[in-house]
mmCIF file of C-alpha atoms in Angstrom:
data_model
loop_
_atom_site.group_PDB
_atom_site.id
_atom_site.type_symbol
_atom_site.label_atom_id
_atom_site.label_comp_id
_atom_site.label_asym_id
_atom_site.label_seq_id
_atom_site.Cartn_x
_atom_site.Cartn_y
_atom_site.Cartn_z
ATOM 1 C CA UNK I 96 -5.332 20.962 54.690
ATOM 2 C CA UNK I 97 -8.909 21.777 55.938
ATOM 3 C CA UNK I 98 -11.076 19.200 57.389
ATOM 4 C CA UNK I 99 -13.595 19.475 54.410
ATOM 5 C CA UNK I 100 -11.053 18.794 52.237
ATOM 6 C CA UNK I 101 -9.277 15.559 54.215
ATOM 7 C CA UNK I 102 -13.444 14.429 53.813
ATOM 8 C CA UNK I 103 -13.423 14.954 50.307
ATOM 9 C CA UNK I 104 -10.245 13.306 49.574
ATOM 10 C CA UNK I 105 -10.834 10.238 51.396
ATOM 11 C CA UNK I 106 -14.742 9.230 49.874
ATOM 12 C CA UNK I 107 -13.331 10.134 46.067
ATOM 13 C CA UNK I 108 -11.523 6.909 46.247
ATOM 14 C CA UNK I 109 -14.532 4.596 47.542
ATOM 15 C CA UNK I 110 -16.223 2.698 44.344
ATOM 16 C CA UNK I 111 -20.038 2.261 44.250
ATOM 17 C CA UNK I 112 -22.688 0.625 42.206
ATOM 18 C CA UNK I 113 -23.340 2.272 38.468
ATOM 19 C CA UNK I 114 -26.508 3.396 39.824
ATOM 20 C CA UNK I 115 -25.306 5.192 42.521
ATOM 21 C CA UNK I 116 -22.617 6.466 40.956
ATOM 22 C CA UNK I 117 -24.840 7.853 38.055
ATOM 23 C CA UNK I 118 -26.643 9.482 41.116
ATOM 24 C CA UNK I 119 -23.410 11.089 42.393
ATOM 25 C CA UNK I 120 -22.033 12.564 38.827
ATOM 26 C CA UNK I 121 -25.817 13.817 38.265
ATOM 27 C CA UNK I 122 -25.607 15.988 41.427
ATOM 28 C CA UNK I 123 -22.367 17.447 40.761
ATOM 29 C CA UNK I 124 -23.309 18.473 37.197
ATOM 30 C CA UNK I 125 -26.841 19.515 38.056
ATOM 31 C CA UNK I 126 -25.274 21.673 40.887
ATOM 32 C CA UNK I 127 -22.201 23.049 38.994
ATOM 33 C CA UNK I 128 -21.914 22.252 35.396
ATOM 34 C CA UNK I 129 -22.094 24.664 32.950
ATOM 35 C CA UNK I 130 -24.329 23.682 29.713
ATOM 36 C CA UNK I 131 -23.930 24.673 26.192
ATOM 37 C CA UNK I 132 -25.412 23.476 22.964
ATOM 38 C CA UNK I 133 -23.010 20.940 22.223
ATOM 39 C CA UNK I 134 -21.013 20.364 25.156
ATOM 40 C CA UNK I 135 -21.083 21.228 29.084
ATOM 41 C CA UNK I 136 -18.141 21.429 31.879
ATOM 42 C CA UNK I 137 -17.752 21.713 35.663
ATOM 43 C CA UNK I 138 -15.138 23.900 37.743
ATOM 44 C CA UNK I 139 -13.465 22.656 40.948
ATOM 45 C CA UNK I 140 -10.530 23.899 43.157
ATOM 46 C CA UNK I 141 -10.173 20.372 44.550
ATOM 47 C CA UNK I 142 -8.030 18.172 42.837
ATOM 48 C CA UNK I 143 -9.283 14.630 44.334
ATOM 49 C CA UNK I 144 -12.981 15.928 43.081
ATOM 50 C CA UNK I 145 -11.813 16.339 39.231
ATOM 51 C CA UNK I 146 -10.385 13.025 39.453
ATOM 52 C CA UNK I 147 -13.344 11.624 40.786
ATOM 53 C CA UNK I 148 -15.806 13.440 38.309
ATOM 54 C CA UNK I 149 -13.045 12.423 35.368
ATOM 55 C CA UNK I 150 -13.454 8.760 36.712
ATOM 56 C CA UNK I 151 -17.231 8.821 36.819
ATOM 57 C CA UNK I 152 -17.704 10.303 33.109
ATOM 58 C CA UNK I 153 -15.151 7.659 31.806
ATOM 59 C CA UNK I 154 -16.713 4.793 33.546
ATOM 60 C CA UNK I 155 -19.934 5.299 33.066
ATOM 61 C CA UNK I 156 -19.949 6.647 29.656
ATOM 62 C CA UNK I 157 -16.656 5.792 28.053
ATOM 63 C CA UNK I 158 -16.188 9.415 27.214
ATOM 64 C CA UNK I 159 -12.669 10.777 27.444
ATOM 65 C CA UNK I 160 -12.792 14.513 29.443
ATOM 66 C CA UNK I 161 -10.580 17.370 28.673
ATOM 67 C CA UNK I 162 -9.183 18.769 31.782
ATOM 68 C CA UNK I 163 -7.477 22.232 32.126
ATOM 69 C CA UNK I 164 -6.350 24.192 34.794
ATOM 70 C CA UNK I 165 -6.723 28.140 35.407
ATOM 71 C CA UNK I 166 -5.251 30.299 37.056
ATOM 72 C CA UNK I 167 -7.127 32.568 39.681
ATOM 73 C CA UNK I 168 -6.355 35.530 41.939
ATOM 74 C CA UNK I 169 -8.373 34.148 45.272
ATOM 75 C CA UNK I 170 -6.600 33.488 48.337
ATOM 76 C CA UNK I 171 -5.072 30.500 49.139
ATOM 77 C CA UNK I 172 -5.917 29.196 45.075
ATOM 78 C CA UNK I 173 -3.709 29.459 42.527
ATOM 79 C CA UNK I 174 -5.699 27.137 40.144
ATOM 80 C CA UNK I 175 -8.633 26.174 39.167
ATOM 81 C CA UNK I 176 -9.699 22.624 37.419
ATOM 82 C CA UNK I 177 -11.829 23.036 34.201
ATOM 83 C CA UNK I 178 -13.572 19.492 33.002
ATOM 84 C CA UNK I 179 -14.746 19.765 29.288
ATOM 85 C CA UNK I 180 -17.001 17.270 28.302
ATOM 86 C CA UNK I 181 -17.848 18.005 24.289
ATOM 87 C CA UNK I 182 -18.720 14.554 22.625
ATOM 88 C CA UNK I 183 -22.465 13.579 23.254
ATOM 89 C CA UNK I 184 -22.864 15.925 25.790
ATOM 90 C CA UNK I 185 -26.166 16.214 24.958
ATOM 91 C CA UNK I 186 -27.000 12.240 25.505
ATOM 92 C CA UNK I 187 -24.901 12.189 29.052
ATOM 93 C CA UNK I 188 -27.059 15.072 30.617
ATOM 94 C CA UNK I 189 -30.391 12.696 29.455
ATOM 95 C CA UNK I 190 -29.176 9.901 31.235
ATOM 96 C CA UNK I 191 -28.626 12.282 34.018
ATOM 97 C CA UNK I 192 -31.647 13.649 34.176
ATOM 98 C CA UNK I 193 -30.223 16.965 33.661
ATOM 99 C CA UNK I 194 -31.917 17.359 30.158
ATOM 100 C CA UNK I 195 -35.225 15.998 29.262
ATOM 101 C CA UNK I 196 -35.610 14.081 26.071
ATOM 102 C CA UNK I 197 -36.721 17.304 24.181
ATOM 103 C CA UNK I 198 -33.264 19.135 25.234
ATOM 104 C CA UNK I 199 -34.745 21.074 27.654
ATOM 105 C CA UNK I 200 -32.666 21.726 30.882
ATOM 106 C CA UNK I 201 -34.540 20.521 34.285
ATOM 107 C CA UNK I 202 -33.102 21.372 37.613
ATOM 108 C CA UNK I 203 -35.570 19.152 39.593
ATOM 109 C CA UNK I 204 -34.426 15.603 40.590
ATOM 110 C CA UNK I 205 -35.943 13.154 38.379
ATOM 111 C CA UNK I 206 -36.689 10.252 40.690
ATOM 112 C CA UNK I 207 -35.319 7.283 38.661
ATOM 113 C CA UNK I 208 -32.085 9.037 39.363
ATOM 114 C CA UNK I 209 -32.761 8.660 43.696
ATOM 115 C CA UNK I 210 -35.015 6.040 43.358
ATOM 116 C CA UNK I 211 -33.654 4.198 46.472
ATOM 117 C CA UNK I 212 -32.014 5.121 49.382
ATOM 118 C CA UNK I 213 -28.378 4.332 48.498
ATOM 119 C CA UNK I 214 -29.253 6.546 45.607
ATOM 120 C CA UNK I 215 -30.690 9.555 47.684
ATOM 121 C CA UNK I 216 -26.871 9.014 49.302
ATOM 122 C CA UNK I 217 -25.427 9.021 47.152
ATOM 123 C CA UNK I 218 -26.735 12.146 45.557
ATOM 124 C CA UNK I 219 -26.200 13.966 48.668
ATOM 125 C CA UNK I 220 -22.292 12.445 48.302
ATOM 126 C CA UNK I 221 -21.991 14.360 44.634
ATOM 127 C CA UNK I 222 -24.015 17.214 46.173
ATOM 128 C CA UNK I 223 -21.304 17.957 49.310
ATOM 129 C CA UNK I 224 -18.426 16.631 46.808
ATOM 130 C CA UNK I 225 -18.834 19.983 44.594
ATOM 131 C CA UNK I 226 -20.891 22.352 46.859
ATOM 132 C CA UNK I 227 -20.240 21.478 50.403
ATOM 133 C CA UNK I 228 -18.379 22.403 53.521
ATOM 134 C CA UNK I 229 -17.805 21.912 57.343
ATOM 135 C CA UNK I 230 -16.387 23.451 60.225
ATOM 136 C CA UNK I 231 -13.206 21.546 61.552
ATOM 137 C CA UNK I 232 -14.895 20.828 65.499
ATOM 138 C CA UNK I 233 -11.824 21.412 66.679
ATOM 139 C CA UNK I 234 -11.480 25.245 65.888
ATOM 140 C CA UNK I 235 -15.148 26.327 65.137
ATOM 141 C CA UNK I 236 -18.704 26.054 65.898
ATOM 142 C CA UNK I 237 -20.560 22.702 64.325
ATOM 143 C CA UNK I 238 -22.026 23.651 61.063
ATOM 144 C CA UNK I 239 -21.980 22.004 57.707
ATOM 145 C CA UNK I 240 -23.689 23.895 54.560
ATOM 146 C CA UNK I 241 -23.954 23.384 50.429
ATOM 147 C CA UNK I 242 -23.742 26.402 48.736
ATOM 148 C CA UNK I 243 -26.035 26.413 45.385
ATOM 149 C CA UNK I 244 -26.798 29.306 43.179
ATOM 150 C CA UNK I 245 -30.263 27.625 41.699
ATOM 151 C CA UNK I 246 -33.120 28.142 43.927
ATOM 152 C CA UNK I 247 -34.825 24.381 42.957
ATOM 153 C CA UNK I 248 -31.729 22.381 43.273
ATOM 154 C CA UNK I 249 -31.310 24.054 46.643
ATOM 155 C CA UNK I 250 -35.274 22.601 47.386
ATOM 156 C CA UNK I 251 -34.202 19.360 46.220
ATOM 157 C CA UNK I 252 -31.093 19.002 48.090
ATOM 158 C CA UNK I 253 -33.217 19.948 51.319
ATOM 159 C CA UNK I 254 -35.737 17.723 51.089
ATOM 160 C CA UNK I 255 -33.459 14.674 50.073
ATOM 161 C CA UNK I 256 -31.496 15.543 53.187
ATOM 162 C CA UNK I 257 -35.109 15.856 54.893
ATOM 163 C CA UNK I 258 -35.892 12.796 53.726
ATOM 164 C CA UNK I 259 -33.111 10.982 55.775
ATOM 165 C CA UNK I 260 -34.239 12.302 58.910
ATOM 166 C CA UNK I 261 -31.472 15.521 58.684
ATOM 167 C CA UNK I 262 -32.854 18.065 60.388
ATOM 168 C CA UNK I 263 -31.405 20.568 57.437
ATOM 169 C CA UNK I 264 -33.098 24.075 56.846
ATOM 170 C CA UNK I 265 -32.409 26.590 53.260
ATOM 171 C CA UNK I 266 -31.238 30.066 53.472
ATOM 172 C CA UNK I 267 -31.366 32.737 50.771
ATOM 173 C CA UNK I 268 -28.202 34.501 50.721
ATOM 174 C CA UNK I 269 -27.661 37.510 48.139
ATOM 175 C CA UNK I 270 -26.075 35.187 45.561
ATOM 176 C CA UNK I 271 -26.771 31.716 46.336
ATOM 177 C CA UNK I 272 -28.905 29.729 48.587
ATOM 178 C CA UNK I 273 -27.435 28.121 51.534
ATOM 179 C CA UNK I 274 -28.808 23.924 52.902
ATOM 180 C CA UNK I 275 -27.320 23.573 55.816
ATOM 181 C CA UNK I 276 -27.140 21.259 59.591
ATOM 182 C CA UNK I 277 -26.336 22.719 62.465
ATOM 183 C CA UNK I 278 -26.811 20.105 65.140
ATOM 184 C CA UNK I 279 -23.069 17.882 65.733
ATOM 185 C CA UNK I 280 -25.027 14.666 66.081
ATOM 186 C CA UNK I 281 -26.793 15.097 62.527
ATOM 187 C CA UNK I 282 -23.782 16.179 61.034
ATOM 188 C CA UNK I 283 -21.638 13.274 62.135
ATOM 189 C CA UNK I 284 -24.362 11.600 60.954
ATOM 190 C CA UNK I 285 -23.884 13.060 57.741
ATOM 191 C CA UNK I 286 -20.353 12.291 57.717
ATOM 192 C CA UNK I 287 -20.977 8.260 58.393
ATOM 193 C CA UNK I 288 -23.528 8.643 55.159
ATOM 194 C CA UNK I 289 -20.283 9.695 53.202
ATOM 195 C CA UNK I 290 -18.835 7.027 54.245
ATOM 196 C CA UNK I 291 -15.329 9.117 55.402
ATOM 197 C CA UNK I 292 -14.539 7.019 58.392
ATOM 198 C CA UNK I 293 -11.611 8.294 59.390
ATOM 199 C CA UNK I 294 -12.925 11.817 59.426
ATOM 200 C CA UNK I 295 -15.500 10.579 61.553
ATOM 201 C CA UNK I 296 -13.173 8.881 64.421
ATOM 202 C CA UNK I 297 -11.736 12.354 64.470
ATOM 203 C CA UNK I 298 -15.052 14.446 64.220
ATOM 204 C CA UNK I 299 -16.243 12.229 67.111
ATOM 205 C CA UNK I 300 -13.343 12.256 68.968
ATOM 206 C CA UNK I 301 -13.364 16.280 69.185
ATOM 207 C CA UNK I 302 -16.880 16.463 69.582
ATOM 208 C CA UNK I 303 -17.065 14.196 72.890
ATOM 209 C CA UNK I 304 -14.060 16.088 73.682
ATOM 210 C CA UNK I 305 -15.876 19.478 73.683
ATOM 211 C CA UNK I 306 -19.082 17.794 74.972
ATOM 212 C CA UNK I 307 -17.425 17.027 78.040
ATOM 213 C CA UNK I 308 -15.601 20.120 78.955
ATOM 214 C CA UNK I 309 -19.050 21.738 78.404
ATOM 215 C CA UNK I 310 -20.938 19.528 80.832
ATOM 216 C CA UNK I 311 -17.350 20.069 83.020
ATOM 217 C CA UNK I 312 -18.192 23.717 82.890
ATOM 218 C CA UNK I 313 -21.980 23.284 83.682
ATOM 219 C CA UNK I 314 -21.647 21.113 86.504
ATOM 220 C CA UNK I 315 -18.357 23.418 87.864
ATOM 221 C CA UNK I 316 -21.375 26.329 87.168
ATOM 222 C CA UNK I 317 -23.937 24.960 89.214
ATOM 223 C CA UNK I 318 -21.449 24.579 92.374
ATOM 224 C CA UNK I 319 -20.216 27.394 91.711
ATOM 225 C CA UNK I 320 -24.335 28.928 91.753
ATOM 226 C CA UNK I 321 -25.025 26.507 95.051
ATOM 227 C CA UNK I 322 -21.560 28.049 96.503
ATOM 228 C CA UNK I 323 -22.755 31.733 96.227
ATOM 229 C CA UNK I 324 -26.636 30.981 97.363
ATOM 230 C CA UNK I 325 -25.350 29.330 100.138
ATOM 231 C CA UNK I 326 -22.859 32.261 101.390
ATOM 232 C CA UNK I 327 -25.827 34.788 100.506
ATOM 233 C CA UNK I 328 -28.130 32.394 102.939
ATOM 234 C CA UNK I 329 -25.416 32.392 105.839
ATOM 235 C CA UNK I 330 -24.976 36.351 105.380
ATOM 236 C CA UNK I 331 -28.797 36.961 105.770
ATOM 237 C CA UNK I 332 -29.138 34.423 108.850
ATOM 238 C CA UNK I 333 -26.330 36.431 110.293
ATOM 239 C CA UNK I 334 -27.422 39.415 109.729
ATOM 240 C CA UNK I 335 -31.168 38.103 110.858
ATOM 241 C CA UNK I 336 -29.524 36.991 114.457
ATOM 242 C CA UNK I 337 -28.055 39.933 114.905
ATOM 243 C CA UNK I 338 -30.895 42.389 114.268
ATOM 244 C CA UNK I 339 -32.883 40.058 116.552
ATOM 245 C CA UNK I 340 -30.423 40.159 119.692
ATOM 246 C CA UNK I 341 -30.928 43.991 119.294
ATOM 247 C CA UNK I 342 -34.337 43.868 119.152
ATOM 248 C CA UNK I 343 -35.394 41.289 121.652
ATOM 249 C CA UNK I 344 -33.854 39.854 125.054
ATOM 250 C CA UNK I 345 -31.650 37.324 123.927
ATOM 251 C CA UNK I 346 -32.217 35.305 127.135
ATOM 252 C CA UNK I 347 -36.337 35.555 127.212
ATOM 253 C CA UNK I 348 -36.001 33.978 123.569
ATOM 254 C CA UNK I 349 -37.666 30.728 122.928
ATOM 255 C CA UNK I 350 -34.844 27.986 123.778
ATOM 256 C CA UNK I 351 -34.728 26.567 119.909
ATOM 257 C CA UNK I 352 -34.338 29.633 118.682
ATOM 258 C CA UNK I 353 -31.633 30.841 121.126
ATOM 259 C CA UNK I 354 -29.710 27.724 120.303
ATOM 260 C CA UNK I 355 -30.206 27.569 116.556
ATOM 261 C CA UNK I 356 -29.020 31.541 116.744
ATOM 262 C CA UNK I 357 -25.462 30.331 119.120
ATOM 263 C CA UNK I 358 -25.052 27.233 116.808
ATOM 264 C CA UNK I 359 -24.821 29.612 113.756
ATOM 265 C CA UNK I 360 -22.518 32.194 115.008
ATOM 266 C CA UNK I 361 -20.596 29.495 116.005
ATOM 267 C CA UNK I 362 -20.062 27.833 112.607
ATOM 268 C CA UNK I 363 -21.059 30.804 110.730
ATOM 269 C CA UNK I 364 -20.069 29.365 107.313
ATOM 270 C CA UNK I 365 -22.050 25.761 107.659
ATOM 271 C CA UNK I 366 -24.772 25.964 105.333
ATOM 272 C CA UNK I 367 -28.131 24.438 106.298
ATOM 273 C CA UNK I 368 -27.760 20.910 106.030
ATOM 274 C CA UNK I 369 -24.177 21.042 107.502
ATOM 275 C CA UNK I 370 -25.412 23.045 110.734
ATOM 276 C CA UNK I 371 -28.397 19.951 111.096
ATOM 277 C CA UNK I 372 -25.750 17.282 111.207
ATOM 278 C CA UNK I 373 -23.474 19.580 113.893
ATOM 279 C CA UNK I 374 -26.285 20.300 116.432
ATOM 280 C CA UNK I 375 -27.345 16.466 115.961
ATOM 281 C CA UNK I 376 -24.206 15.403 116.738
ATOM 282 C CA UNK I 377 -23.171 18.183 119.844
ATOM 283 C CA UNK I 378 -27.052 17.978 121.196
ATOM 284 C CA UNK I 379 -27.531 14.024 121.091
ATOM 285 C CA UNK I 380 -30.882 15.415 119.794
ATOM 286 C CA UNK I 381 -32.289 14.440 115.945
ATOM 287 C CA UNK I 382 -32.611 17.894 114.420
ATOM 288 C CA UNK I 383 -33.281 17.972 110.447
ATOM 289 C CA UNK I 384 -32.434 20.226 107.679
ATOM 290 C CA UNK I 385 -36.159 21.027 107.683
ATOM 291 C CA UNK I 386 -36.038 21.765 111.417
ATOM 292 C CA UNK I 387 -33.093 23.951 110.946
ATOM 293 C CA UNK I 388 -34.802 26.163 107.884
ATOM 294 C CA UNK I 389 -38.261 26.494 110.082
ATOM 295 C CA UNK I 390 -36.096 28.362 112.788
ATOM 296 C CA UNK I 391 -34.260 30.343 110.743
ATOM 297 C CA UNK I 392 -38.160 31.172 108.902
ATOM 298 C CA UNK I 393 -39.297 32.169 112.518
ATOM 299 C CA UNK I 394 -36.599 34.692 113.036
ATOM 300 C CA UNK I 395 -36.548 36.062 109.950
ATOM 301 C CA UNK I 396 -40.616 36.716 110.869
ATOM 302 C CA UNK I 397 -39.234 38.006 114.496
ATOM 303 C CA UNK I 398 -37.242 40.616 112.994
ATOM 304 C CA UNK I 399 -39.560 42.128 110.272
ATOM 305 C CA UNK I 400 -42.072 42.576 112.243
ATOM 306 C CA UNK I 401 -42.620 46.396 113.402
#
């Protein structure tokens, strides 16, 4: 079972206010229902969804729904769930705002449907119910996405997500549009809004998971980067000294330099720092990392010159 669906299957059984749960059945038709002059019906592949719209129609409404199933030649779906709504279709989709009182179908949110908060919520709950999706952490990138053929609905959902604070951004695809989030905090955000706890404890649990093997990784980088630039440091001192006891009389050399040059052929692999602490301790003499770096300088300015 994917991880969209175990979120799915665990918010269709949470009950709400009528309001928001007029808010909730309005997305899912306005998204997916298909409208005819006497009646209108909604296809799903999820069971736990057709229950819930079923539930939501009979509750608020008192209207029984026919249900049917198809079959389909998809992968991984044998079936499809057809909900039939046929008696006053017509005065359901008003109270929705799906129809406006002259009959006339409007794909725009009417905002005594997401007047409040909870209601905007809950409209984004119907909204990810019948169109929505995201990546199980634990096998994928983050993403979470609605997929909606009407170009206005996709503008509503957008901005009601927009609204919240979600960070969400619309992408025209050949058939469809595409809402989606991309950023793991905003979508487990998202996931605490649908109230799907127990998704949530795992979404969270995977994503500080990955978050630390990343920063693992970066930090195991960035010795890894100080390792190298301090072997390509002690290879060029070498290399310096030696050019410089060819070029010069080792024993007319200035005395700090001399001793800076046997010190490092010596411990050839200390870095900077390291070779500051040795001479401090084997000289009874303070010497700095600083100190160390302006002799090294100095012969590095000895042995490029012509």
């Amino acid at each position: 079972m994917s991880f969209t669906t175990n979120i799915k299957n665990e918010i269709t059984n949470v009950e709400y206010p009528k309001s928001e749960a007029i808010a909730e059945l309005s997305s899912i038709i306005n998204i997916n229902g298909n409208i005819e002059k006497e009646s209108f019906s909604i296809y799903t592949e999820n069971i736990g969804v057709s229950r819930r719209i079923y539930k939501l129609i009979k509750d608020i409404f008192g209207i029984e729904v026919t249900i049917e199933k198809e079959k389909v030649n998809r992968l991984n779906k044998n079936f499809i769930i057809h909900l039939i709504v046929d008696k006053e279709s017509n005065k359901i989709l008003k109270s929705l705002g799906i129809l406006s009182e002259e009959g006339k179908r409007q794909y725009e949110v009417p905002s005594y449907i997401t007047g409040e908060n909870e209601e905007v919520k809950a409209y984004l709950r119907g909204a990810f119910l019948i169109c929505g999706s995201v990546n199980d952490p634990k096998t994928s990138r983050y993403h979470l996405e609605f997929i909606i053929e009407n170009k206005i609905i996709a503008e509503s959902i957008n901005r009601l997500l927009n609204s919240l604070n979600f960070n969400s951004k619309i992408l025209k695809r050949e058939k469809h549009y595409m809402v989606y989030l991309k950023e793991s905090e905003q979508i487990s955000d998202f996931i605490k809004l649908l109230n799907a706890y127990n998704s949530l404890f795992y979404y969270e649990d995977i994503r500080i998971y990955r978050d630390h093997k990343n920063m693992t990784n970066r930090l195991n980088n960035c010795e890894q980067a100080n390792i190298d630039k301090i072997v390509f440091s002690s290879n060029e001192q070498l290399e310096n000294i030696k050019v410089l006891k060819e070029k010069y009389d080792f024993d007319l050399l200035d005395d700090k330099i001399k001793e800076i040059c046997i010190y490092k052929e010596k411990y050839p692999e200390s870095s900077m720092g390291e070779l500051a602490q040795i001479m401090s301790i084997e000289t009874n003499k303070k010497i700095t990392k600083s100190g160390v770096n302006h002799r090294f300088r100095k012969i590095k300015e000895m042995v490029s010159k012509d």
